[in-house]
PDB file of C-alpha atoms and ligand atoms in Angstrom:
ATOM      1  CA  MET A1044      -0.222  -0.010  -0.174  1.00 88.00           C
ATOM      2  CA  LYS A1045       1.761   2.971  -1.144  1.00 93.00           C
ATOM      3  CA  ASN A1046      -0.571   4.970  -3.652  1.00 98.00           C
ATOM      4  CA  ILE A1047      -4.104   4.618  -2.141  1.00 98.00           C
ATOM      5  CA  LEU A1048      -7.323   5.835  -3.835  1.00 98.00           C
ATOM      6  CA  VAL A1049     -10.219   6.660  -1.118  1.00 98.00           C
ATOM      7  CA  ILE A1050     -13.677   6.510  -3.282  1.00 98.00           C
ATOM      8  CA  GLY A1051     -16.120   7.468  -0.915  1.00 98.00           C
ATOM      9  CA  SER A1052     -13.526   9.593   1.138  1.00 98.00           C
ATOM     10  CA  THR A1053     -16.181  12.169   2.609  1.00 97.00           C
ATOM     11  CA  GLY A1054     -18.344   9.594   4.390  1.00 97.00           C
ATOM     12  CA  GLN A1055     -18.962   7.928   7.412  1.00 97.00           C
ATOM     13  CA  ILE A1056     -15.725   5.847   7.017  1.00 98.00           C
ATOM     14  CA  GLY A1057     -13.802   7.328   4.556  1.00 98.00           C
ATOM     15  CA  SER A1058     -13.326  10.621   6.208  1.00 97.00           C
ATOM     16  CA  GLU A1059     -11.907   8.870   8.891  1.00 98.00           C
ATOM     17  CA  LEU A1060     -10.060   6.198   7.011  1.00 98.00           C
ATOM     18  CA  THR A1061      -8.358   8.749   4.596  1.00 98.00           C
ATOM     19  CA  MET A1062      -6.707  10.513   7.284  1.00 98.00           C
ATOM     20  CA  LYS A1063      -5.954   7.454   9.148  1.00 98.00           C
ATOM     21  CA  LEU A1064      -3.851   6.289   6.057  1.00 98.00           C
ATOM     22  CA  ARG A1065      -2.393   9.706   5.495  1.00 97.00           C
ATOM     23  CA  ARG A1066      -0.955   9.439   8.884  1.00 96.00           C
ATOM     24  CA  GLU A1067       0.188   5.815   9.235  1.00 96.00           C
ATOM     25  CA  ILE A1068       1.145   4.320   6.204  1.00 94.00           C
ATOM     26  CA  PRO A1069       5.000   5.689   5.772  1.00 88.00           C
ATOM     27  CA  GLY A1070       5.299   7.750   2.476  1.00 93.00           C
ATOM     28  CA  ALA A1071       1.915   7.126   1.156  1.00 94.00           C
ATOM     29  CA  THR A1072       0.014   9.402  -1.194  1.00 98.00           C
ATOM     30  CA  VAL A1073      -3.817   8.937  -0.152  1.00 98.00           C
ATOM     31  CA  VAL A1074      -5.915  10.342  -2.857  1.00 98.00           C
ATOM     32  CA  ALA A1075      -9.423  11.585  -1.588  1.00 98.00           C
ATOM     33  CA  GLY A1076     -11.673  10.516  -4.074  1.00 98.00           C
ATOM     34  CA  TYR A1077     -15.188  12.388  -3.750  1.00 98.00           C
ATOM     35  CA  ILE A1078     -18.167  13.166  -5.947  1.00 97.00           C
ATOM     36  CA  PRO A1079     -19.788  16.993  -6.622  1.00 96.00           C
ATOM     37  CA  GLY A1080     -21.570  17.958  -3.528  1.00 96.00           C
ATOM     38  CA  ALA A1081     -19.717  15.821  -1.241  1.00 96.00           C
ATOM     39  CA  GLU A1082     -16.402  17.866  -1.807  1.00 97.00           C
ATOM     40  CA  PRO A1083     -13.526  17.437   1.191  1.00 97.00           C
ATOM     41  CA  LYS A1084     -12.862  20.083   3.634  1.00 96.00           C
ATOM     42  CA  GLY A1085     -10.816  21.042   6.235  1.00 96.00           C
ATOM     43  CA  GLU A1086      -7.603  18.906   7.165  1.00 96.00           C
ATOM     44  CA  LEU A1087      -9.187  16.298   4.411  1.00 97.00           C
ATOM     45  CA  LEU A1088      -8.516  18.773   2.013  1.00 97.00           C
ATOM     46  CA  GLU A1089      -5.413  20.553   3.183  1.00 97.00           C
ATOM     47  CA  SER A1090      -3.676  17.154   4.068  1.00 97.00           C
ATOM     48  CA  GLY A1091      -3.272  15.424   0.343  1.00 97.00           C
ATOM     49  CA  PRO A1092      -4.543  15.261  -3.000  1.00 98.00           C
ATOM     50  CA  ALA A1093      -8.568  15.062  -3.666  1.00 98.00           C
ATOM     51  CA  GLU A1094      -9.925  13.936  -7.249  1.00 98.00           C
ATOM     52  CA  ILE A1095     -13.657  13.692  -8.311  1.00 98.00           C
ATOM     53  CA  ALA A1096     -14.052  10.244  -8.197  1.00 98.00           C
ATOM     54  CA  ASP A1097     -17.489   8.984  -9.038  1.00 97.00           C
ATOM     55  CA  VAL A1098     -17.874   5.030  -9.651  1.00 97.00           C
ATOM     56  CA  ARG A1099     -20.033   5.564 -12.732  1.00 96.00           C
ATOM     57  CA  ASN A1100     -17.427   7.163 -14.306  1.00 97.00           C
ATOM     58  CA  ALA A1101     -14.890   4.611 -15.312  1.00 98.00           C
ATOM     59  CA  ALA A1102     -12.628   6.572 -17.872  1.00 98.00           C
ATOM     60  CA  ALA A1103     -12.272   9.130 -15.062  1.00 98.00           C
ATOM     61  CA  LEU A1104     -11.570   6.568 -12.028  1.00 98.00           C
ATOM     62  CA  ALA A1105      -8.924   4.647 -14.801  1.00 98.00           C
ATOM     63  CA  ASP A1106      -7.078   8.482 -15.214  1.00 98.00           C
ATOM     64  CA  ILE A1107      -6.622   8.804 -11.398  1.00 98.00           C
ATOM     65  CA  VAL A1108      -5.411   5.296 -11.206  1.00 98.00           C
ATOM     66  CA  THR A1109      -2.998   6.006 -13.954  1.00 98.00           C
ATOM     67  CA  ARG A1110      -1.828   9.356 -12.717  1.00 98.00           C
ATOM     68  CA  TYR A1111      -1.151   8.580  -9.064  1.00 98.00           C
ATOM     69  CA  GLN A1112       0.057   5.139  -9.960  1.00 98.00           C
ATOM     70  CA  ILE A1113      -2.472   3.646  -7.678  1.00 98.00           C
ATOM     71  CA  ASP A1114      -1.584   0.339  -6.333  1.00 98.00           C
ATOM     72  CA  THR A1115      -4.737   0.107  -3.703  1.00 98.00           C
ATOM     73  CA  ILE A1116      -8.304   1.222  -3.959  1.00 98.00           C
ATOM     74  CA  TYR A1117     -10.596   1.321  -1.073  1.00 98.00           C
ATOM     75  CA  ASN A1118     -13.849   1.525  -2.770  1.00 98.00           C
ATOM     76  CA  LEU A1119     -16.495   2.930  -0.136  1.00 98.00           C
ATOM     77  CA  ALA A1120     -19.170   4.071  -2.417  1.00 96.00           C
ATOM     78  CA  ALA A1121     -22.479   2.996  -1.088  1.00 96.00           C
ATOM     79  CA  LEU A1122     -25.963   3.830  -0.714  1.00 96.00           C
ATOM     80  CA  LEU A1123     -26.863   2.390   3.105  1.00 96.00           C
ATOM     81  CA  SER A1124     -29.671  -0.090   3.435  1.00 95.00           C
ATOM     82  CA  ALA A1125     -32.526   2.152   4.336  1.00 94.00           C
ATOM     83  CA  VAL A1126     -31.927   4.572   1.449  1.00 96.00           C
ATOM     84  CA  ALA A1127     -31.204   1.754  -0.955  1.00 97.00           C
ATOM     85  CA  GLU A1128     -34.579   0.352  -0.257  1.00 96.00           C
ATOM     86  CA  LYS A1129     -36.082   3.947  -1.632  1.00 96.00           C
ATOM     87  CA  LYS A1130     -33.675   3.922  -4.545  1.00 98.00           C
ATOM     88  CA  PRO A1131     -33.095   0.373  -5.615  1.00 98.00           C
ATOM     89  CA  LEU A1132     -31.468   0.775  -9.153  1.00 98.00           C
ATOM     90  CA  LEU A1133     -29.406   3.485  -7.783  1.00 97.00           C
ATOM     91  CA  ALA A1134     -27.928   1.302  -5.428  1.00 98.00           C
ATOM     92  CA  TRP A1135     -27.403  -1.503  -7.663  1.00 98.00           C
ATOM     93  CA  ASP A1136     -25.707   0.881 -10.460  1.00 98.00           C
ATOM     94  CA  ILE A1137     -23.358   2.364  -7.379  1.00 97.00           C
ATOM     95  CA  GLN A1138     -22.733  -0.772  -5.645  1.00 98.00           C
ATOM     96  CA  ILE A1139     -22.348  -3.394  -8.626  1.00 98.00           C
ATOM     97  CA  ASN A1140     -22.081  -1.609 -12.087  1.00 98.00           C
ATOM     98  CA  GLY A1141     -19.305   0.776 -10.012  1.00 98.00           C
ATOM     99  CA  LEU A1142     -17.496  -2.214  -8.520  1.00 98.00           C
ATOM    100  CA  LEU A1143     -17.396  -3.851 -11.886  1.00 98.00           C
ATOM    101  CA  ASP A1144     -15.781  -1.158 -13.514  1.00 98.00           C
ATOM    102  CA  ILE A1145     -13.405  -0.766 -10.412  1.00 98.00           C
ATOM    103  CA  LEU A1146     -12.403  -4.483 -10.606  1.00 98.00           C
ATOM    104  CA  GLU A1147     -11.839  -4.160 -14.321  1.00 98.00           C
ATOM    105  CA  ILE A1148      -9.358  -1.531 -13.527  1.00 98.00           C
ATOM    106  CA  ALA A1149      -7.685  -3.075 -10.834  1.00 98.00           C
ATOM    107  CA  ARG A1150      -7.194  -6.310 -13.374  1.00 98.00           C
ATOM    108  CA  GLU A1151      -5.949  -3.919 -16.027  1.00 98.00           C
ATOM    109  CA  LYS A1152      -3.774  -1.711 -13.585  1.00 97.00           C
ATOM    110  CA  GLY A1153      -2.749  -4.340 -10.718  1.00 98.00           C
ATOM    111  CA  CYS A1154      -4.746  -2.735  -8.048  1.00 98.00           C
ATOM    112  CA  ALA A1155      -5.631  -4.206  -4.428  1.00 98.00           C
ATOM    113  CA  VAL A1156      -9.168  -3.701  -3.920  1.00 98.00           C
ATOM    114  CA  PHE A1157     -11.240  -3.229  -0.320  1.00 98.00           C
ATOM    115  CA  THR A1158     -15.070  -2.984  -0.775  1.00 98.00           C
ATOM    116  CA  PRO A1159     -16.883  -3.605   2.331  1.00 98.00           C
ATOM    117  CA  SER A1160     -19.546  -5.921   3.035  1.00 98.00           C
ATOM    118  CA  SER A1161     -21.977  -5.790   5.754  1.00 98.00           C
ATOM    119  CA  ILE A1162     -23.916  -7.519   8.222  1.00 98.00           C
ATOM    120  CA  GLY A1163     -26.805  -6.405   5.605  1.00 98.00           C
ATOM    121  CA  SER A1164     -25.381  -9.252   3.465  1.00 98.00           C
ATOM    122  CA  PHE A1165     -27.469 -11.675   5.862  1.00 98.00           C
ATOM    123  CA  GLY A1166     -30.872 -12.541   5.758  1.00 98.00           C
ATOM    124  CA  PRO A1167     -33.692 -14.026   7.618  1.00 97.00           C
ATOM    125  CA  GLU A1168     -32.965 -17.754   7.225  1.00 97.00           C
ATOM    126  CA  THR A1169     -29.243 -16.903   8.638  1.00 98.00           C
ATOM    127  CA  PRO A1170     -28.471 -18.441  11.886  1.00 98.00           C
ATOM    128  CA  HIS A1171     -28.367 -15.136  13.936  1.00 97.00           C
ATOM    129  CA  ASP A1172     -26.377 -16.085  17.207  1.00 97.00           C
ATOM    130  CA  GLY A1173     -23.119 -16.879  16.420  1.00 98.00           C
ATOM    131  CA  THR A1174     -23.571 -16.190  12.670  1.00 98.00           C
ATOM    132  CA  PRO A1175     -20.860 -18.477  11.045  1.00 98.00           C
ATOM    133  CA  GLN A1176     -18.262 -17.205   8.574  1.00 98.00           C
ATOM    134  CA  ASP A1177     -19.648 -19.344   5.850  1.00 98.00           C
ATOM    135  CA  THR A1178     -23.386 -19.800   6.269  1.00 98.00           C
ATOM    136  CA  ILE A1179     -26.694 -18.929   4.314  1.00 98.00           C
ATOM    137  CA  GLN A1180     -26.989 -15.182   3.036  1.00 98.00           C
ATOM    138  CA  ARG A1181     -29.922 -14.616   1.195  1.00 98.00           C
ATOM    139  CA  PRO A1182     -30.559 -11.213   2.271  1.00 98.00           C
ATOM    140  CA  ARG A1183     -34.119  -9.423   1.026  1.00 96.00           C
ATOM    141  CA  SER A1184     -33.215  -6.029   0.748  1.00 96.00           C
ATOM    142  CA  MET A1185     -31.281  -4.410  -2.034  1.00 98.00           C
ATOM    143  CA  TYR A1186     -28.560  -2.818  -0.286  1.00 97.00           C
ATOM    144  CA  GLY A1187     -28.116  -6.930   0.975  1.00 98.00           C
ATOM    145  CA  CYS A1188     -27.963  -8.071  -2.724  1.00 98.00           C
ATOM    146  CA  THR A1189     -25.483  -5.849  -3.678  1.00 98.00           C
ATOM    147  CA  LYS A1190     -23.419  -6.812  -0.594  1.00 98.00           C
ATOM    148  CA  VAL A1191     -23.403 -10.779  -1.338  1.00 98.00           C
ATOM    149  CA  ALA A1192     -22.974  -9.879  -5.126  1.00 98.00           C
ATOM    150  CA  THR A1193     -20.065  -7.456  -4.176  1.00 98.00           C
ATOM    151  CA  GLU A1194     -18.523 -10.873  -1.996  1.00 98.00           C
ATOM    152  CA  LEU A1195     -18.907 -12.958  -4.830  1.00 98.00           C
ATOM    153  CA  LEU A1196     -17.719 -10.485  -7.838  1.00 98.00           C
ATOM    154  CA  SER A1197     -14.637  -9.866  -5.488  1.00 98.00           C
ATOM    155  CA  ASP A1198     -13.843 -13.274  -5.050  1.00 98.00           C
ATOM    156  CA  TYR A1199     -14.517 -14.036  -8.642  1.00 98.00           C
ATOM    157  CA  TYR A1200     -11.920 -11.485  -9.913  1.00 98.00           C
ATOM    158  CA  PHE A1201      -9.462 -12.878  -7.144  1.00 98.00           C
ATOM    159  CA  HIS A1202      -9.931 -16.451  -8.209  1.00 98.00           C
ATOM    160  CA  LYS A1203     -10.062 -15.931 -11.958  1.00 98.00           C
ATOM    161  CA  TYR A1204      -7.658 -13.188 -12.770  1.00 98.00           C
ATOM    162  CA  GLY A1205      -5.569 -12.547  -9.364  1.00 98.00           C
ATOM    163  CA  VAL A1206      -6.871  -9.377  -8.527  1.00 98.00           C
ATOM    164  CA  ASP A1207      -5.900  -9.253  -4.672  1.00 98.00           C
ATOM    165  CA  THR A1208      -9.441  -8.561  -3.327  1.00 98.00           C
ATOM    166  CA  ARG A1209      -9.984  -8.470   0.295  1.00 98.00           C
ATOM    167  CA  SER A1210     -12.925  -7.540   2.332  1.00 98.00           C
ATOM    168  CA  VAL A1211     -14.726  -7.401   5.881  1.00 98.00           C
ATOM    169  CA  ARG A1212     -18.349  -7.517   6.745  1.00 98.00           C
ATOM    170  CA  PHE A1213     -18.722  -4.371   8.889  1.00 98.00           C
ATOM    171  CA  PRO A1214     -21.399  -4.442  12.120  1.00 98.00           C
ATOM    172  CA  GLY A1215     -23.153  -0.773  12.357  1.00 98.00           C
ATOM    173  CA  LEU A1216     -20.492   1.302  12.647  1.00 98.00           C
ATOM    174  CA  ILE A1217     -20.893   4.413  15.519  1.00 98.00           C
ATOM    175  CA  SER A1218     -18.398   7.353  15.006  1.00 98.00           C
ATOM    176  CA  HIS A1219     -18.476  11.064  16.063  1.00 97.00           C
ATOM    177  CA  VAL A1220     -17.002  12.694  12.980  1.00 96.00           C
ATOM    178  CA  THR A1221     -19.180  12.131  10.159  1.00 95.00           C
ATOM    179  CA  LEU A1222     -22.732  10.968  10.567  1.00 94.00           C
ATOM    180  CA  PRO A1223     -23.831   7.803   8.473  1.00 93.00           C
ATOM    181  CA  GLY A1224     -26.654   8.131   5.870  1.00 86.00           C
ATOM    182  CA  GLY A1225     -29.839   6.135   5.708  1.00 92.00           C
ATOM    183  CA  GLY A1226     -28.776   2.956   7.377  1.00 95.00           C
ATOM    184  CA  THR A1227     -30.755   0.822   9.554  1.00 97.00           C
ATOM    185  CA  THR A1228     -28.213   0.895  12.385  1.00 97.00           C
ATOM    186  CA  ASP A1229     -27.734   4.683  12.232  1.00 97.00           C
ATOM    187  CA  TYR A1230     -29.962   4.948  15.551  1.00 98.00           C
ATOM    188  CA  ALA A1231     -26.841   3.762  17.437  1.00 98.00           C
ATOM    189  CA  VAL A1232     -25.358   6.998  16.213  1.00 98.00           C
ATOM    190  CA  GLU A1233     -27.975   9.586  16.449  1.00 98.00           C
ATOM    191  CA  VAL A1234     -28.686   8.670  19.558  1.00 98.00           C
ATOM    192  CA  PHE A1235     -25.637   9.683  21.237  1.00 98.00           C
ATOM    193  CA  TYR A1236     -25.776  13.480  19.573  1.00 97.00           C
ATOM    194  CA  ALA A1237     -29.452  13.583  20.910  1.00 97.00           C
ATOM    195  CA  ALA A1238     -27.777  12.623  24.325  1.00 97.00           C
ATOM    196  CA  VAL A1239     -25.250  15.049  24.351  1.00 97.00           C
ATOM    197  CA  LYS A1240     -27.751  17.861  23.111  1.00 96.00           C
ATOM    198  CA  GLY A1241     -30.166  17.107  25.587  1.00 95.00           C
ATOM    199  CA  GLU A1242     -32.872  16.661  23.162  1.00 97.00           C
ATOM    200  CA  GLU A1243     -35.554  13.428  22.989  1.00 98.00           C
ATOM    201  CA  PHE A1244     -34.230  10.729  20.718  1.00 98.00           C
ATOM    202  CA  ILE A1245     -36.838   9.119  18.525  1.00 98.00           C
ATOM    203  CA  CYS A1246     -35.716   5.317  17.922  1.00 98.00           C
ATOM    204  CA  PRO A1247     -37.053   3.775  14.928  1.00 98.00           C
ATOM    205  CA  ILE A1248     -35.801   0.258  16.075  1.00 98.00           C
ATOM    206  CA  ALA A1249     -37.900  -1.808  18.469  1.00 98.00           C
ATOM    207  CA  ALA A1250     -36.577  -2.620  21.931  1.00 98.00           C
ATOM    208  CA  GLY A1251     -35.258  -5.944  21.989  1.00 98.00           C
ATOM    209  CA  THR A1252     -33.665  -6.100  18.540  1.00 98.00           C
ATOM    210  CA  TYR A1253     -29.951  -7.064  18.542  1.00 98.00           C
ATOM    211  CA  MET A1254     -27.466  -6.352  15.835  1.00 98.00           C
ATOM    212  CA  ASP A1255     -24.061  -6.231  15.608  1.00 98.00           C
ATOM    213  CA  MET A1256     -22.099  -2.775  16.010  1.00 98.00           C
ATOM    214  CA  MET A1257     -18.490  -1.526  16.125  1.00 98.00           C
ATOM    215  CA  TYR A1258     -16.874   1.474  17.120  1.00 98.00           C
ATOM    216  CA  MET A1259     -14.960   3.354  14.417  1.00 98.00           C
ATOM    217  CA  PRO A1260     -11.462   3.014  15.332  1.00 98.00           C
ATOM    218  CA  ASP A1261     -11.647  -0.573  15.192  1.00 98.00           C
ATOM    219  CA  ALA A1262     -13.252  -0.326  12.024  1.00 98.00           C
ATOM    220  CA  LEU A1263     -10.841   1.366  10.685  1.00 98.00           C
ATOM    221  CA  LYS A1264      -8.321  -0.833  12.002  1.00 98.00           C
ATOM    222  CA  ALA A1265      -9.924  -3.873  10.229  1.00 98.00           C
ATOM    223  CA  ALA A1266      -9.648  -2.072   7.055  1.00 98.00           C
ATOM    224  CA  VAL A1267      -6.034  -1.475   6.868  1.00 98.00           C
ATOM    225  CA  ASP A1268      -5.292  -4.585   8.883  1.00 98.00           C
ATOM    226  CA  ILE A1269      -7.070  -6.774   6.063  1.00 98.00           C
ATOM    227  CA  MET A1270      -5.208  -5.171   3.420  1.00 98.00           C
ATOM    228  CA  GLN A1271      -1.425  -5.840   5.193  1.00 97.00           C
ATOM    229  CA  ALA A1272      -2.366  -9.399   6.103  1.00 98.00           C
ATOM    230  CA  ASP A1273      -0.088 -12.016   4.965  1.00 98.00           C
ATOM    231  CA  PRO A1274      -2.159 -13.549   1.944  1.00 98.00           C
ATOM    232  CA  ASP A1275      -0.469 -17.196   2.715  1.00 98.00           C
ATOM    233  CA  ARG A1276      -3.012 -17.298   5.940  1.00 98.00           C
ATOM    234  CA  LEU A1277      -6.191 -15.931   4.251  1.00 98.00           C
ATOM    235  CA  VAL A1278      -8.192 -18.860   3.597  1.00 97.00           C
ATOM    236  CA  HIS A1279     -11.322 -16.489   3.155  1.00 97.00           C
ATOM    237  CA  ARG A1280     -11.121 -13.133   1.409  1.00 98.00           C
ATOM    238  CA  ASN A1281     -14.733 -11.804   0.670  1.00 97.00           C
ATOM    239  CA  SER A1282     -15.654 -11.053   3.024  1.00 96.00           C
ATOM    240  CA  PHE A1283     -14.879 -11.714   6.803  1.00 98.00           C
ATOM    241  CA  ASN A1284     -16.925 -11.588   9.509  1.00 98.00           C
ATOM    242  CA  ILE A1285     -15.715  -8.886  12.441  1.00 98.00           C
ATOM    243  CA  ALA A1286     -17.438  -8.404  15.673  1.00 98.00           C
ATOM    244  CA  SER A1287     -16.870  -6.368  18.881  1.00 98.00           C
ATOM    245  CA  MET A1288     -20.143  -5.890  20.480  1.00 98.00           C
ATOM    246  CA  SER A1289     -23.797  -6.529  19.914  1.00 98.00           C
ATOM    247  CA  PHE A1290     -26.616  -4.683  21.912  1.00 98.00           C
ATOM    248  CA  ALA A1291     -30.571  -4.140  21.624  1.00 98.00           C
ATOM    249  CA  PRO A1292     -31.444   0.009  21.751  1.00 98.00           C
ATOM    250  CA  GLU A1293     -32.135  -0.058  25.252  1.00 98.00           C
ATOM    251  CA  THR A1294     -29.090  -1.494  26.369  1.00 98.00           C
ATOM    252  CA  LEU A1295     -27.346   1.148  24.348  1.00 98.00           C
ATOM    253  CA  PHE A1296     -29.917   3.809  26.333  1.00 98.00           C
ATOM    254  CA  ASP A1297     -29.089   2.315  29.323  1.00 98.00           C
ATOM    255  CA  LYS A1298     -25.307   2.230  29.030  1.00 98.00           C
ATOM    256  CA  ILE A1299     -25.710   6.173  28.001  1.00 98.00           C
ATOM    257  CA  ARG A1300     -27.662   6.968  31.359  1.00 98.00           C
ATOM    258  CA  GLU A1301     -24.895   5.940  33.011  1.00 98.00           C
ATOM    259  CA  TYR A1302     -23.058   9.196  32.060  1.00 97.00           C
ATOM    260  CA  ILE A1303     -26.104  11.229  30.901  1.00 97.00           C
ATOM    261  CA  PRO A1304     -29.036  10.356  33.061  1.00 97.00           C
ATOM    262  CA  ASP A1305     -31.380  12.629  31.738  1.00 96.00           C
ATOM    263  CA  LEU A1306     -31.593  10.840  28.120  1.00 97.00           C
ATOM    264  CA  ARG A1307     -34.896  10.837  26.973  1.00 98.00           C
ATOM    265  CA  VAL A1308     -35.848   8.323  24.312  1.00 98.00           C
ATOM    266  CA  ARG A1309     -39.693   7.519  22.371  1.00 98.00           C
ATOM    267  CA  TYR A1310     -39.774   4.656  20.339  1.00 98.00           C
ATOM    268  CA  GLU A1311     -41.296   5.366  16.835  1.00 98.00           C
ATOM    269  CA  VAL A1312     -40.696   2.138  15.243  1.00 98.00           C
ATOM    270  CA  ASP A1313     -40.239   2.481  11.115  1.00 97.00           C
ATOM    271  CA  PRO A1314     -41.502  -0.615   9.475  1.00 97.00           C
ATOM    272  CA  VAL A1315     -38.638  -0.942   7.071  1.00 95.00           C
ATOM    273  CA  ARG A1316     -35.600  -0.331   9.320  1.00 96.00           C
ATOM    274  CA  GLN A1317     -37.350  -2.843  11.343  1.00 98.00           C
ATOM    275  CA  ALA A1318     -37.902  -5.642   9.062  1.00 96.00           C
ATOM    276  CA  ILE A1319     -34.326  -5.116   7.762  1.00 96.00           C
ATOM    277  CA  ALA A1320     -33.005  -5.428  11.594  1.00 97.00           C
ATOM    278  CA  ASP A1321     -35.273  -8.401  12.228  1.00 97.00           C
ATOM    279  CA  SER A1322     -33.347 -10.001   9.157  1.00 97.00           C
ATOM    280  CA  TRP A1323     -29.700  -9.451  10.332  1.00 97.00           C
ATOM    281  CA  PRO A1324     -27.536 -11.570  12.548  1.00 97.00           C
ATOM    282  CA  ASP A1325     -27.747 -10.658  16.201  1.00 97.00           C
ATOM    283  CA  ARG A1326     -24.237 -11.757  17.064  1.00 98.00           C
ATOM    284  CA  MET A1327     -21.732 -12.867  14.326  1.00 98.00           C
ATOM    285  CA  ASP A1328     -18.936 -15.118  14.757  1.00 98.00           C
ATOM    286  CA  ASP A1329     -15.431 -13.702  13.902  1.00 98.00           C
ATOM    287  CA  SER A1330     -13.405 -16.497  14.977  1.00 98.00           C
ATOM    288  CA  CYS A1331     -11.977 -17.106  10.879  1.00 98.00           C
ATOM    289  CA  ALA A1332     -10.830 -13.372  11.166  1.00 98.00           C
ATOM    290  CA  ARG A1333      -8.888 -13.966  14.267  1.00 98.00           C
ATOM    291  CA  ALA A1334      -7.416 -17.011  13.153  1.00 98.00           C
ATOM    292  CA  GLU A1335      -6.376 -15.560   9.677  1.00 98.00           C
ATOM    293  CA  TRP A1336      -5.348 -12.005  10.192  1.00 98.00           C
ATOM    294  CA  ASP A1337      -5.233 -11.730  13.892  1.00 98.00           C
ATOM    295  CA  TRP A1338      -8.253  -9.370  13.949  1.00 98.00           C
ATOM    296  CA  ALA A1339      -9.042  -8.061  18.052  1.00 98.00           C
ATOM    297  CA  PRO A1340     -11.107  -5.354  18.532  1.00 98.00           C
ATOM    298  CA  ALA A1341     -10.138  -2.847  21.215  1.00 98.00           C
ATOM    299  CA  PHE A1342     -13.542  -1.040  22.246  1.00 98.00           C
ATOM    300  CA  ASP A1343     -16.664  -2.646  23.819  1.00 98.00           C
ATOM    301  CA  LEU A1344     -19.901  -0.894  24.370  1.00 98.00           C
ATOM    302  CA  ASP A1345     -18.545   1.082  27.763  1.00 98.00           C
ATOM    303  CA  THR A1346     -15.376   2.051  26.396  1.00 98.00           C
ATOM    304  CA  MET A1347     -17.077   3.156  22.895  1.00 98.00           C
ATOM    305  CA  ALA A1348     -19.713   5.075  24.505  1.00 98.00           C
ATOM    306  CA  ARG A1349     -17.253   6.724  26.804  1.00 98.00           C
ATOM    307  CA  ASP A1350     -15.304   7.928  24.193  1.00 98.00           C
ATOM    308  CA  MET A1351     -18.463   9.026  22.057  1.00 98.00           C
ATOM    309  CA  ILE A1352     -19.782  11.220  24.673  1.00 98.00           C
ATOM    310  CA  ALA A1353     -16.366  12.696  25.804  1.00 97.00           C
ATOM    311  CA  HIS A1354     -16.016  13.755  21.767  1.00 97.00           C
ATOM    312  CA  LEU A1355     -19.239  14.938  21.433  1.00 97.00           C
ATOM    313  CA  SER A1356     -19.837  16.909  24.792  1.00 96.00           C
ATOM    314  CA  LEU A1357     -16.537  18.922  23.752  1.00 95.00           C
ATOM    315  CA  ARG A1358     -18.323  19.537  20.091  1.00 92.00           C
ATOM    316  CA  PHE A1359     -21.631  20.633  21.597  1.00 91.00           C
ATOM    317  CA  ALA A1360     -20.686  21.893  24.749  1.00 83.00           C
ATOM    318  CA  HIS A1361     -22.476  25.244  23.933  1.00 75.00           C
ATOM    319  CA  THR A1362     -25.817  23.618  23.285  1.00 68.00           C
ATOM    320  CA  ARG A1363     -26.663  22.205  26.457  1.00 64.00           C
TER     321      ARG A1363
HETATM  322  N1  LIG B 212     -24.600   0.241   8.810  1.00 85.49           N
HETATM  323  C1  LIG B 212     -25.272  -0.465   7.531  1.00 85.49           C
HETATM  324  C2  LIG B 212     -26.598  -0.013   7.584  1.00 85.49           C
HETATM  325  O1  LIG B 212     -27.276   0.325   8.404  1.00 85.49           O
HETATM  326  C3  LIG B 212     -25.137  -1.704   7.506  1.00 85.49           C
HETATM  327  O2  LIG B 212     -23.805  -2.046   7.001  1.00 85.49           O
HETATM  328  O3  LIG B 212     -27.469  -0.062   6.257  1.00 85.49           O
END
């Protein structure tokens, strides 16, 4: 990993991953790819090159790869699960037609490619507790369909053409830098903002609904470590279960109340998100990631909640 293109560099993951790669990979050039309307700002803009990188414009992507001699592509462009239900054809276009173009560019120019998969790649028939690495998937959401196809296409390009594709199945990601946009797990981010600002939180997911979640520093570490893993140890590639915590909404709210006792919550369940959440794993088994590339998360529910509250309290100190 020396010359890296991050597609989706201003999104929830990209905005932090781009900065981490710039800080931590010695001598690396990390190009912040973005789409018009989501331009990089501040430190992200000032700390390295930025280019328009729309996955629906293959010629422009190929040009960036050539000009910067890109060897690794982080392909983070995606519509999340709830938005993808509203715009299924656009989700397919970005997530699959876009991916195919990236894989073709990678094949021609010799790039490694990371395209995340998700808990969303699983479905109602998947074993929900201790979800194995290799198991029935069959999601019913368009997001899930694109994620399964992503896993299959990425493995296809590895087996057929030797393209170095690797990936992880992200849980719901909790972070304080950039908000997620339109996912089923977003509630677990948004409630922290409400708690810190002293606002009532309307929860779209029913009490008792367990989903895998992860704090962003662990997710970023996974994205970097998997691309640096010894390929000889990898039995799997696309895509590894990774896990660190699993909770239902009320467990998270009780945890936040240990630090912000006056958090107010009302449930107004969104049937679209609830159906998606019900079809996803409660808790994934990540033993293959642990065995094949030494995956180990650092944050649990308590350390994540304390860190989130500390960061957001600083940012919103004036609003309470
Ligand atoms: N966080 C995503 C979503 O909720 C799942 O990967 O759509």
